[in-house]
XYZ file of C-alpha atoms in Angstrom:
568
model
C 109.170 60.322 151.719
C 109.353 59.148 155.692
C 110.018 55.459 155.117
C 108.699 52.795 158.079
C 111.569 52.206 160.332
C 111.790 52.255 163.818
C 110.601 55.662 165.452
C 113.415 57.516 167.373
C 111.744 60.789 167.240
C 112.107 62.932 170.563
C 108.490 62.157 172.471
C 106.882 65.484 172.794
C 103.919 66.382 175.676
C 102.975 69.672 174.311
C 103.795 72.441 171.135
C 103.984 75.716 171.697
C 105.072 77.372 168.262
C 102.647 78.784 165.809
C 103.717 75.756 162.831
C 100.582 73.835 161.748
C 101.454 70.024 162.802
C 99.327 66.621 161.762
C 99.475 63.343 163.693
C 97.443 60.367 164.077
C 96.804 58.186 167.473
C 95.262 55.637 164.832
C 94.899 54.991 161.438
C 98.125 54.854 160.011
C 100.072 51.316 159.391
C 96.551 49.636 159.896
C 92.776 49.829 158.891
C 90.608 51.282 161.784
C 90.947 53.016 165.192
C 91.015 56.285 163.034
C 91.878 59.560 164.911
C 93.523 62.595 163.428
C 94.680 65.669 165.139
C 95.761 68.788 164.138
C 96.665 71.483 165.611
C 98.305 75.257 165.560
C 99.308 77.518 168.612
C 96.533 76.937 171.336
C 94.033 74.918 169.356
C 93.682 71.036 168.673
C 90.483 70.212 166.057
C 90.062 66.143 165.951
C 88.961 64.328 163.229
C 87.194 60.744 164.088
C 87.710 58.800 167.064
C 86.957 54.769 166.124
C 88.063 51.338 167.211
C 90.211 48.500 165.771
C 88.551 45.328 166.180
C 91.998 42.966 167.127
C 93.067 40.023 164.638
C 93.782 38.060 167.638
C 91.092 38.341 170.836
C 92.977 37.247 174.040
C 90.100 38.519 176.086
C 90.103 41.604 174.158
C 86.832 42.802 172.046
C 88.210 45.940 170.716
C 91.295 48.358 170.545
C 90.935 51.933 171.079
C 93.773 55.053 170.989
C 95.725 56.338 173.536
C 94.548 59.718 174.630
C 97.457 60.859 176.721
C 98.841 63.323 174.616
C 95.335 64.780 174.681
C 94.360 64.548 177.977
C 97.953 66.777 178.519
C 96.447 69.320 176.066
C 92.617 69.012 176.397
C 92.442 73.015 177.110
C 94.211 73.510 173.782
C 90.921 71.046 172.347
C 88.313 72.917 170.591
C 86.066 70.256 168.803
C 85.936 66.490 167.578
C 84.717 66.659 163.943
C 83.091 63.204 162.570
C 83.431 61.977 158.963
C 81.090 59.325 159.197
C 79.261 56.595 161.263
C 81.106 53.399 161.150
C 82.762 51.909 163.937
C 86.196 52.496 162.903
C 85.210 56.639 162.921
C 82.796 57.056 165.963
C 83.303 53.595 168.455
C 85.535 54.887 170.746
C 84.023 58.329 171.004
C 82.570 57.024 174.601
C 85.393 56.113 176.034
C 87.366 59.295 174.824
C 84.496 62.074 176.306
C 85.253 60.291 179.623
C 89.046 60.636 179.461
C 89.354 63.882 177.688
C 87.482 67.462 177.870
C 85.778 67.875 174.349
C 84.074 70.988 174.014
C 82.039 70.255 171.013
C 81.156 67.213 169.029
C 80.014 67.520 164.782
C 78.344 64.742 162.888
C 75.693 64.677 160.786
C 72.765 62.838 159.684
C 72.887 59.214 160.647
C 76.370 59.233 162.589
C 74.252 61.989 165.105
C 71.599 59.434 166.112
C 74.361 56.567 165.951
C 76.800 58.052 169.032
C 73.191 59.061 170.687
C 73.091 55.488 171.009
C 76.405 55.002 171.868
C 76.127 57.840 174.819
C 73.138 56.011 175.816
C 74.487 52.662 176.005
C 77.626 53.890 177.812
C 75.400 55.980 180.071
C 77.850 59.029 179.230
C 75.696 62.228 179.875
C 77.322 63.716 176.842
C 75.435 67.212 176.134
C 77.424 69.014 173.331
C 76.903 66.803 169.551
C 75.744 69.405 167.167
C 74.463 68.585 164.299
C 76.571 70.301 161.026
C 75.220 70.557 157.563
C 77.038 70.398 153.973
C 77.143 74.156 154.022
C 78.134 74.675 157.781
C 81.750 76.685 158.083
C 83.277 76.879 161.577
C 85.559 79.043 162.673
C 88.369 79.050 165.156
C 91.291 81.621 165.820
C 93.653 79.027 163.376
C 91.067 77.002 161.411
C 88.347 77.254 159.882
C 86.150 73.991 158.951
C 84.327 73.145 156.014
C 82.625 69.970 154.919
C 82.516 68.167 152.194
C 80.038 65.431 151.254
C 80.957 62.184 149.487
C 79.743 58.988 148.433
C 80.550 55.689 150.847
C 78.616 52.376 152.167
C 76.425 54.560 154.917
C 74.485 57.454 154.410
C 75.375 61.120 155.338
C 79.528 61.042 154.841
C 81.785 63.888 154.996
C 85.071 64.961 154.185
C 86.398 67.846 156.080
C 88.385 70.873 154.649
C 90.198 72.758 157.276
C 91.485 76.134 156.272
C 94.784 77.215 157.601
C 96.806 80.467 157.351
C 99.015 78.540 154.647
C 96.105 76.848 153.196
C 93.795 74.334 152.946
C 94.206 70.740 154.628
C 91.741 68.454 153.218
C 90.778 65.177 155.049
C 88.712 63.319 152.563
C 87.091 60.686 154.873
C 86.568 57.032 153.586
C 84.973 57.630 150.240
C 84.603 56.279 146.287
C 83.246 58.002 143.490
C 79.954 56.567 142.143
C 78.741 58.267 139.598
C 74.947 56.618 140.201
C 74.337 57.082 144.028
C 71.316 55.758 145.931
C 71.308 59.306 147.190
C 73.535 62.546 147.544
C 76.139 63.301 144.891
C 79.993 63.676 146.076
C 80.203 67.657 145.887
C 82.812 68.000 143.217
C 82.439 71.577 143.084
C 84.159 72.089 146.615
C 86.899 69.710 145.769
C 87.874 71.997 142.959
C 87.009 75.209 144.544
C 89.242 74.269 147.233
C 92.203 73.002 144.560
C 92.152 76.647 143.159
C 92.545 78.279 146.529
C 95.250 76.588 147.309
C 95.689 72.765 148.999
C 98.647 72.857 151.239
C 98.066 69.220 152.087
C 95.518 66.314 151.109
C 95.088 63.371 153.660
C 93.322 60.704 151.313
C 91.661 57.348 152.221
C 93.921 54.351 151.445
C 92.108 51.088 152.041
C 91.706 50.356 148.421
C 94.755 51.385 146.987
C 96.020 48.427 146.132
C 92.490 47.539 143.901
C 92.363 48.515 140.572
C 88.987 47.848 139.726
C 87.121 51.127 139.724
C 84.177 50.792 142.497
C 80.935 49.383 141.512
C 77.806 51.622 141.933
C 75.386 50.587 144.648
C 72.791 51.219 141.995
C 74.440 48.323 140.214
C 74.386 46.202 143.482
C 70.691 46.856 143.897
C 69.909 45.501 140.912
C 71.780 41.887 141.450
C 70.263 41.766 144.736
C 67.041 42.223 142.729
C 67.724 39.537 140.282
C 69.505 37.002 142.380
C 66.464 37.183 145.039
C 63.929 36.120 142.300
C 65.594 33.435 141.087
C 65.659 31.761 144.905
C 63.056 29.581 145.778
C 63.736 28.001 149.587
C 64.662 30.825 152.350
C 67.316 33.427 152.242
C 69.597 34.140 154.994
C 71.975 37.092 154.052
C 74.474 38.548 155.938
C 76.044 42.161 155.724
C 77.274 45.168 157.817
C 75.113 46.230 160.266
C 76.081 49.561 159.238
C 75.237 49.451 155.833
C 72.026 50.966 155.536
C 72.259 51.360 151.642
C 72.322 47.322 151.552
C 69.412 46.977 154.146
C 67.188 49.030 152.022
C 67.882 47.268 149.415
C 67.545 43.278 150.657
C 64.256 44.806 152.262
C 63.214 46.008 148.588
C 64.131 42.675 146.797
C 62.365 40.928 149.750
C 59.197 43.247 149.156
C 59.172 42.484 145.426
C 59.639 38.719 145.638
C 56.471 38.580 148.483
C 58.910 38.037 151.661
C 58.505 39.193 154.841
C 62.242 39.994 156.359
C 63.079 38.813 160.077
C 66.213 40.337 161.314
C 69.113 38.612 163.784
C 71.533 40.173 165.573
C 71.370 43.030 168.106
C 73.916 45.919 166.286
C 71.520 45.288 163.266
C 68.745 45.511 165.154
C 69.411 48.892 166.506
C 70.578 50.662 163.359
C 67.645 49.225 161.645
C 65.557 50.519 164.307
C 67.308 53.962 164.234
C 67.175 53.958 160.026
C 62.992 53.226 160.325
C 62.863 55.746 162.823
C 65.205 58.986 160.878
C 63.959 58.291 157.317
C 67.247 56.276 156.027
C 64.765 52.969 155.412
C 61.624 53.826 153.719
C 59.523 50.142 153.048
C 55.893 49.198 153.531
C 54.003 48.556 156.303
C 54.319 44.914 157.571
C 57.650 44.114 156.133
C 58.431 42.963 159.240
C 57.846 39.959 161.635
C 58.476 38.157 164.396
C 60.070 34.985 165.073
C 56.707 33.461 165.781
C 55.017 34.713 162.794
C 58.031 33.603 160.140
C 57.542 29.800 161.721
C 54.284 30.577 159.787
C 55.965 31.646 156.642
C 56.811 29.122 153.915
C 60.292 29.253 153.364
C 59.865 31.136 150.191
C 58.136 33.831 151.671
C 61.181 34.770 154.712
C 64.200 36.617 154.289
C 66.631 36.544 157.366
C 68.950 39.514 157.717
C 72.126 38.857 160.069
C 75.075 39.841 161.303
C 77.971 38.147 161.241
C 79.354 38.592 157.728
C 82.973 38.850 159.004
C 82.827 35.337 161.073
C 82.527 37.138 164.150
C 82.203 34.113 166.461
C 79.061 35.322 168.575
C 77.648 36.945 166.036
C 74.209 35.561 164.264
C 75.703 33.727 161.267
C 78.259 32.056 163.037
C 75.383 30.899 165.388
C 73.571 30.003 162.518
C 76.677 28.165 161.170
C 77.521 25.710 164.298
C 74.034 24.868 165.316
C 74.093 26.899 168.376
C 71.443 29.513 167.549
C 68.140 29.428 169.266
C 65.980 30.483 166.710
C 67.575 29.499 163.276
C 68.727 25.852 162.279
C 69.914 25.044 158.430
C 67.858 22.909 156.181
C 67.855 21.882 152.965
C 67.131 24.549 150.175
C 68.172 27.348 152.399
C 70.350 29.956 150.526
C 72.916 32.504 152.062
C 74.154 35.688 150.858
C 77.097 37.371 151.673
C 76.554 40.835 151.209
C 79.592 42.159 152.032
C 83.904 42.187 151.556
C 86.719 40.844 154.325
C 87.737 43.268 156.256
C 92.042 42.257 156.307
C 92.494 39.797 158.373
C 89.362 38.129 158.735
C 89.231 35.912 155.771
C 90.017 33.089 157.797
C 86.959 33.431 160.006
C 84.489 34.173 157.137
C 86.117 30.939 155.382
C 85.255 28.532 158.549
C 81.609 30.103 158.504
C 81.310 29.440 154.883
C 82.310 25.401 155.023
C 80.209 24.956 158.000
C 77.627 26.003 156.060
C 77.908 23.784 153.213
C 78.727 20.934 155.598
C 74.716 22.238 156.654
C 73.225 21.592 153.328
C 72.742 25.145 152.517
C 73.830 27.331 149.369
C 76.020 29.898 149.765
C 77.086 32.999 147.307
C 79.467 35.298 147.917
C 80.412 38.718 146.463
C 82.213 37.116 142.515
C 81.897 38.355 138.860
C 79.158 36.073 138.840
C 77.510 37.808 141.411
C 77.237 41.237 142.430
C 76.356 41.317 145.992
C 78.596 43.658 147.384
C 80.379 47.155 146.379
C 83.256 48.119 148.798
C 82.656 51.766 150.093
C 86.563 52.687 149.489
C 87.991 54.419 146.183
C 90.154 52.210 144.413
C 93.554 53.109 141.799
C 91.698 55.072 139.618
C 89.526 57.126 141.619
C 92.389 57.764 144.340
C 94.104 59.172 141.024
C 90.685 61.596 140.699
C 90.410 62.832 144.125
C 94.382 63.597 143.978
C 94.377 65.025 140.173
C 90.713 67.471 141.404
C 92.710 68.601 144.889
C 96.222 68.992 143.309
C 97.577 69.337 146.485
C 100.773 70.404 147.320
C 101.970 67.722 149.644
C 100.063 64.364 150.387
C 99.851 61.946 152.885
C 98.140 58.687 152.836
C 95.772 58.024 155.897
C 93.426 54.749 156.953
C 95.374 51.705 155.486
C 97.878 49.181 155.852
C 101.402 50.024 154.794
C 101.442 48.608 151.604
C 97.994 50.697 151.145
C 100.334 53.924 151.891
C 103.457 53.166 149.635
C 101.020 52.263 146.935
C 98.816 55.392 147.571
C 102.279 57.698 147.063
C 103.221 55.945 144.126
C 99.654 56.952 142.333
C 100.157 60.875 143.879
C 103.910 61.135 142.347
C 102.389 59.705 138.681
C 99.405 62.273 139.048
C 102.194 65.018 139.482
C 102.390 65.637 143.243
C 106.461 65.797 143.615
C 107.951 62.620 146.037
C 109.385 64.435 148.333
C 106.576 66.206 148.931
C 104.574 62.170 149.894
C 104.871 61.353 153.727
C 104.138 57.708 155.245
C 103.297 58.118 158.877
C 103.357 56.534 161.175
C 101.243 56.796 164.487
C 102.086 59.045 166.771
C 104.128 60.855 164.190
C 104.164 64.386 163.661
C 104.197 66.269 160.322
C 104.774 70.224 160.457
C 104.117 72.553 158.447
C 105.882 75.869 158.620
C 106.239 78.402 156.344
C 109.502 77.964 154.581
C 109.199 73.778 154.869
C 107.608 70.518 156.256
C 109.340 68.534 158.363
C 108.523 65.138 160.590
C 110.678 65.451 163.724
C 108.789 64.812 167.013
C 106.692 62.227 167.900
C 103.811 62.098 170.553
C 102.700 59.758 173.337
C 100.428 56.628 170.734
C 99.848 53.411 172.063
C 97.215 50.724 171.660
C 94.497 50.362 174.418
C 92.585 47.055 175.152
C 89.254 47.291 176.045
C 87.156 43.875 177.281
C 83.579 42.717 177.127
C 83.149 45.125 179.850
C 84.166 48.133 178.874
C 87.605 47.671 181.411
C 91.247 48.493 180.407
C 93.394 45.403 179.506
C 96.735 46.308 180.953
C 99.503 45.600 177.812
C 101.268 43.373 180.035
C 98.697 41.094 180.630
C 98.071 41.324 176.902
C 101.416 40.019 176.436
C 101.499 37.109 178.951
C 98.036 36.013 177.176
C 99.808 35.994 173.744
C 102.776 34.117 174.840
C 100.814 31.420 177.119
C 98.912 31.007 173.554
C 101.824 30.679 171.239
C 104.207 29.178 173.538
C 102.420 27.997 176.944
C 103.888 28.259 180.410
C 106.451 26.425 182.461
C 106.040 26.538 185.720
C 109.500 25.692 187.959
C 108.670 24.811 191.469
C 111.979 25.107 193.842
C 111.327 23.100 197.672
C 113.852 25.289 200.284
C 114.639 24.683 203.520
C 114.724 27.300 206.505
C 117.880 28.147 205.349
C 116.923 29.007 201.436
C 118.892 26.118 200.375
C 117.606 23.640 197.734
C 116.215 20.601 198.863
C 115.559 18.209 195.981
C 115.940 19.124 192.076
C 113.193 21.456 191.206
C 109.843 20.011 189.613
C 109.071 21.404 186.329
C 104.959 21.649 185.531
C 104.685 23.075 181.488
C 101.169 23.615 179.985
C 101.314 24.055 175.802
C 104.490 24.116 175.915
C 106.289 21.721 173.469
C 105.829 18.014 172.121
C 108.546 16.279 171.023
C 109.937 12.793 170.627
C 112.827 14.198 172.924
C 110.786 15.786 175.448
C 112.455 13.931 177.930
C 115.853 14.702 177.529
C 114.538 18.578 177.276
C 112.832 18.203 180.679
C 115.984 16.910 182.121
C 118.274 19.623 181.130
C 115.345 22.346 182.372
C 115.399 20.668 185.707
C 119.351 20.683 185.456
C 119.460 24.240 184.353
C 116.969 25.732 186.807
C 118.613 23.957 189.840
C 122.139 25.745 188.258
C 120.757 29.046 188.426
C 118.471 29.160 191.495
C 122.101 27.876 193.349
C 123.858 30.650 191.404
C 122.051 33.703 192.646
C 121.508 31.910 195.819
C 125.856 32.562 196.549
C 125.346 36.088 195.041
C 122.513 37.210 197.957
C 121.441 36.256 201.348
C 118.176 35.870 200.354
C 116.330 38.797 201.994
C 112.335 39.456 201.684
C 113.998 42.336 199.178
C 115.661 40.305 196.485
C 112.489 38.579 195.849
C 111.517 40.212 193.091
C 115.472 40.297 191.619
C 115.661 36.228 192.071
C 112.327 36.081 189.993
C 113.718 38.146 187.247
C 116.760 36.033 187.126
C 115.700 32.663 187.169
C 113.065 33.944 184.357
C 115.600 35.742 182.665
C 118.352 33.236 182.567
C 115.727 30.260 181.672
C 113.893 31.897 179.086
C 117.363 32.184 177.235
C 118.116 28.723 177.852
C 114.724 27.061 176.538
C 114.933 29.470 173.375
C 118.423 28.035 172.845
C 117.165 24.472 173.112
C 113.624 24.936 171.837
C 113.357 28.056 169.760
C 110.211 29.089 171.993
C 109.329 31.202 174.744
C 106.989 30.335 177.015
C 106.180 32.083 180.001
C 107.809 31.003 183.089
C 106.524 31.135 186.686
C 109.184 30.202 189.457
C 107.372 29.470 192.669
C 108.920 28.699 196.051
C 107.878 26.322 198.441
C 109.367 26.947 202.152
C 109.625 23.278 204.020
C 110.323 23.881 207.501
C-alpha cells in the first residue's frame, strides 16, 4: 500500500511503453475536481473533468485541474468519458476543451443537456458530445469501453468498464445501492459478468467510507417529504442541490398533494429545472408553477419556495434569504425551512451560520435527523463499498473521490472482503500506477497542480493566491526606507502593518522591527553599490531576513513590502 508522504517521484511529460498506467489530476486526497486518466501506448481515455469548490475563497470561485500533462499528449487523447452530471464530474469540462484537443466527448441522459448548457454559457463552440447508451461498447486500439449504470442523487449515472489486454479496469462512478430506486436499477448483471472475466483493477467511490449506515432509499425520502409537508401549515422554504433532480420531483409532488404552488430561487436551480421540464426528468401538472407576483397572492399555506443555497453559499438564495438581503423573500413568523440535503466537508460552518440566522428570523428550521428524513446521500457507505468490492473481486483496488481518511478506510474494507494489501494503492494526484504484465508498480509522477479560476472565468496566478492567504492570516507590514542621492539611510525606517498583530507589547515589537530593518537595509547596503540590478536581490533580502525575524518574535508571517523613497 503507497502510504501519503511527500511525492519524490521523477516528473514525467510523456510514456512511451506499452504498460497500462492510471493517474488522477483530481480526486484523490480530496472530494471533487475529479479527473482520471488512463492510458496505454498512444492512447489517453479520460474519465470526468469537474471542479473543487475552495474551503477558503480569496477571490477564487472554483478550482479546476491542471491540464499540462495533457495538453503535452493531447494527440495521444482519444475521448473524455462522463460518469455523471454534477459539478464535481462535468464543471470544468469548458475550460479543459479550450486548453486541450478532445476528440470526442460521452455522457448520457441528463449530463448531455447539462454541458450543452455549460458550452453555451462559456460560448465554447464545442461540436463532438455524443450521446452513449447502457449498452454502447467503444472501441480503441488498447481499450475498449463499456458502461455501467448505477444508482446516485441525479438521474442517468454511469460507471465505466474499460477493457484492457490484461483485463478489465472498472471505474464505478459516485454510486450507492438502493434497492427501491425512483427509476433505473444499478445493472448488477455487468458487475458480475465483468468479475468472472477477469477485474485487473477496481477504482471505487470513497466519499462515504467512513459511514456505516447503509444508504437510505430515495423512495424512503419521498415519503418523509410527503408526510412532513402535510403536517406544515405557514410557508415552506426548502433548500437542496440544484442538481438533484430526484429531490425536485419530489418537493414538487408533496407541494402538488398539499395544494401549493412552488416558486423557485436561485439561477443554477432555475436552469436545471428548466432543462428537467424540458427532457422528461420532472413530470408535474400544469400550473405548478408561478411567479413572484402571483405567490404575493398565495396564502402562505398554499407556496412552496425551492432554493439554493443549502451549503451556505454566501450569494446563494438561502443565505439571501437568511441576512435580509434578498429582494423578493423576507422571513416571517410561521415560515418553515427544509434542508434537503448533507454538508459537503468543509462547509458545515457556513450551513451552521445560515441556520442561526434563521432562527434569530423567527422561522422553523429541520434538517436531515432520525427524526426526519429529508435527505439520502448519493454515496455508498461501509457496507455497500463491501458489495461493489465482494461482486467485482478485483484483483488490485484503489480508492478514488475522497479525503484521505476516506482512502485508508476504503482499503481496510477491500483487505477484509479478501482483496490482498499489497495489492490496495492510496494515490495521490498526479501519481502514476502501472500495470505491466509481471507487476504493478507506482514510480513516476506527472505534471498536477491546482488552478484558480475567478468570477470571471480568469486564471488566479498561485502566487497571488498565496499573498491573499497570508495578508488574511497574518496581514502585511509595509517598511518604508527614506535614501538620499547616495542610497544611504536617512532617518530610521517607518513601519505601516495592516492585520498584523495586537498585543499589549506592540510597542516594544515595533521598535525592534524598525531596529532590525534599519540593520539589514545598512547590511546589504556595504555588500553592493546599489545598482538599478540589485533591486530585485535587496527586496528579497530585506523580506527574507525580516520575515525570519518577526516569526522569531511573533510566531507569524505576514507579508512584507519594502518600499524606497529617493529624497534628493
Amino acid at each position: 500500500m503507497i502510504s501519503k508522504k511527500r511525492n519524490l517521484s521523477p516528473i514525467i511529460d510523456s510514456f512511451n511503453d506499452e504498460n497500462i498506467k492510471f493517474f488522477a489530476l483530481g480526486g484523490l486526497g480530496e472530494v471533487g475536481k475529479n479527473m482520471y486518466v488512463f492510458e496505454c501506448k498512444d492512447e489517453i481515455i479520460i474519465v470526468d473533468s469537474g471542479i473543487m469548490f475552495p474551503d477558503s475563497l480569496y477571490g477564487v470561485d472554483y478550482i479546476i485541474p491542471d491540464y499540462t500533462y495533457l495538453k503535452t499528449n493531447e494527440h495521444k487523447i482519444k475521448a473524455l468519458f462522463i460518469t455523471h452530471g454534477h459539478e464535481d464530474h462535468i464543471g470544468a469540462i469548458p475550460h479543459l476543451v479550450k486548453s486541450v484537443n478532445i476528440p470526442t466527448i460521452y455522457a448520457n441522459g441528463l449530463a448531455v443537456h447539462l454541458i450543452k448548457m455549460k458550452f453555451s454559457e462559456f460560448n465554447c463552440g464545442y461540436n463532438d458530445l455524443v450521446e452513449f447508451q447502457s449498452d454502447s461498447v467503444i472501441k480503441f486500439e488498447n481499450f475498449t469501453v463499456s458502461f455501467i449504470r448505477t444508482n446516485h442523487s441525479i438521474p442517468d449515472s454511469f460507471g465505466i468498464a474499460i477493457k484492457t489486454k490484461l483485463g478489465y479496469l472498472i471505474h464505478t462512478g459516485d454510486f450507492k445501492f438502493d434497492f427501491t430506486p425512483l427509476a433505473n436499477h444499478t445493472e448488477y448483471d455487468k458487475l458480475t459478468k465483468y468479475a468472472q472475466e477477469g477485474i485487473l483493477c477496481l477504482f471505487s467511490d470513497s466519499t462515504n467510507a467512513l459511514v456505516n449506515k447503509f444508504s437510505v432509499s430515495e423512495r424512503k425520502i419521498s415519503n418523509s417529504i410527503k408526510s412532513i409537508f402535510a403536517n406544515i401549515k405557514g410557508r415552506i422554504i426548502i433548500s437542496t442541490f440544484a442538481s438533484n433532480v430526484y429531490r425536485v420531483q419530489q418537493i414538487i409532488e408533496a407541494s402538488v398533494a398539499n395544494n401549493r404552488k412552488v416558486i423557485v430561487y436561485g439561477r443554477s436551480m432555475e436552469k436545471i429545472i428548466k432543462i428537467a421540464l424540458k427532457n422528461g426528468y420532472i413530470s408535474v401538472p400544469e400550473n405548478s408553477f408561478v411567479n413572484g407576483a402571483d405567490a404575493k397572492l398565495l396564502s402562505d399555506e398554499h407556496l412552496t419556495i425551492i432554493s439554493t443555497g443549502s451549503q451556505g453559499e454566501p450569494l446563494a438564495a438561502l443565505s439571501r434569504i437568511a441576512n435580509g438581503t434578498h429582494k423578493h423573500i423576507q422571513i416571517r413568523k410561521g415560515d418553515t425551512i427544509i434542508f434537503s440535503s448533507s454538508a459537503i466537508p468543509g462547509n458545515q460552518e457556513s450551513i451552521n451560520r445560515t441556520i442561526n440566522k434563521l432562527y434569530k428570523s423567527g422561522a422553523n428550521v429541520i434538517v436531515n435527523s432520525p427524526l426526519a428524513d429529508t435527505h439520502t446521500s448519493g454515496h455508498a457507505s461501509e457496507t455497500e463499498l463491501q458489495m461493489m468490492l465482494s461482486l467485482t473481486k478485483p484483483k488490485y483496488f484503489v480508492p478514488i473521490h475522497g479525503e484521505y481518511s476516506m482512502q485508508k478506510r476504503h482499503i481496510e474494507l477491500a483487505v477484509a472482503t479478501g482483496v490482498k494489501k499489497e495489492n490496495c494503492f492510496i494515490l495521490e494526484n498526479g501519481k502514476v500506477l502501472t500495470f505491466s504484465k509481471d507487476k504493478v508498480f507506482s514510480l513516476y509522477s506527472v505534471p498536477c497542480d491546482n488552478v484558480y479560476i475567478d468570477e470571471n472565468n480568469f486564471n488566479i496566478d498561485n502566487t497571488l493566491i498565496k499573498e491573499r492567504r497570508i495578508l488574511a492570516e497574518d496581514g502585511l507590514v509595509s517598511i518604508i526606507y527614506s535614501l538620499n542621492r547616495h542610497g544611504e539611510l536617512v532617518q530610521q525606517p517607518n513601519i505601516i502593518t495592516r492585520g498584523f498583530i495586537y498585543m499589549k507589547n506592540t510597542e516594544t515589537i515595533m521598535k525592534l522591527i524598525k531596529q532590525k530593518s534599519e540593520e539589514v537595509y545598512n547590511s546589504f547596503s556595504k555588500k553592493t553599490n546599489l545598482t538599478a540590478k540589485d533591486i530585485t536581490n535587496r527586496n528579497n533580502y530585506i523580506i527574507n531576513e525580516m520575515n525570519n525575524f518577526i516569526l522569531l518574535k511573533t510566531e507569524r508571517k505576514p507579508l512584507i513590502v519594502p518600499i524606497f523613497m529617493s529624497l534628493r
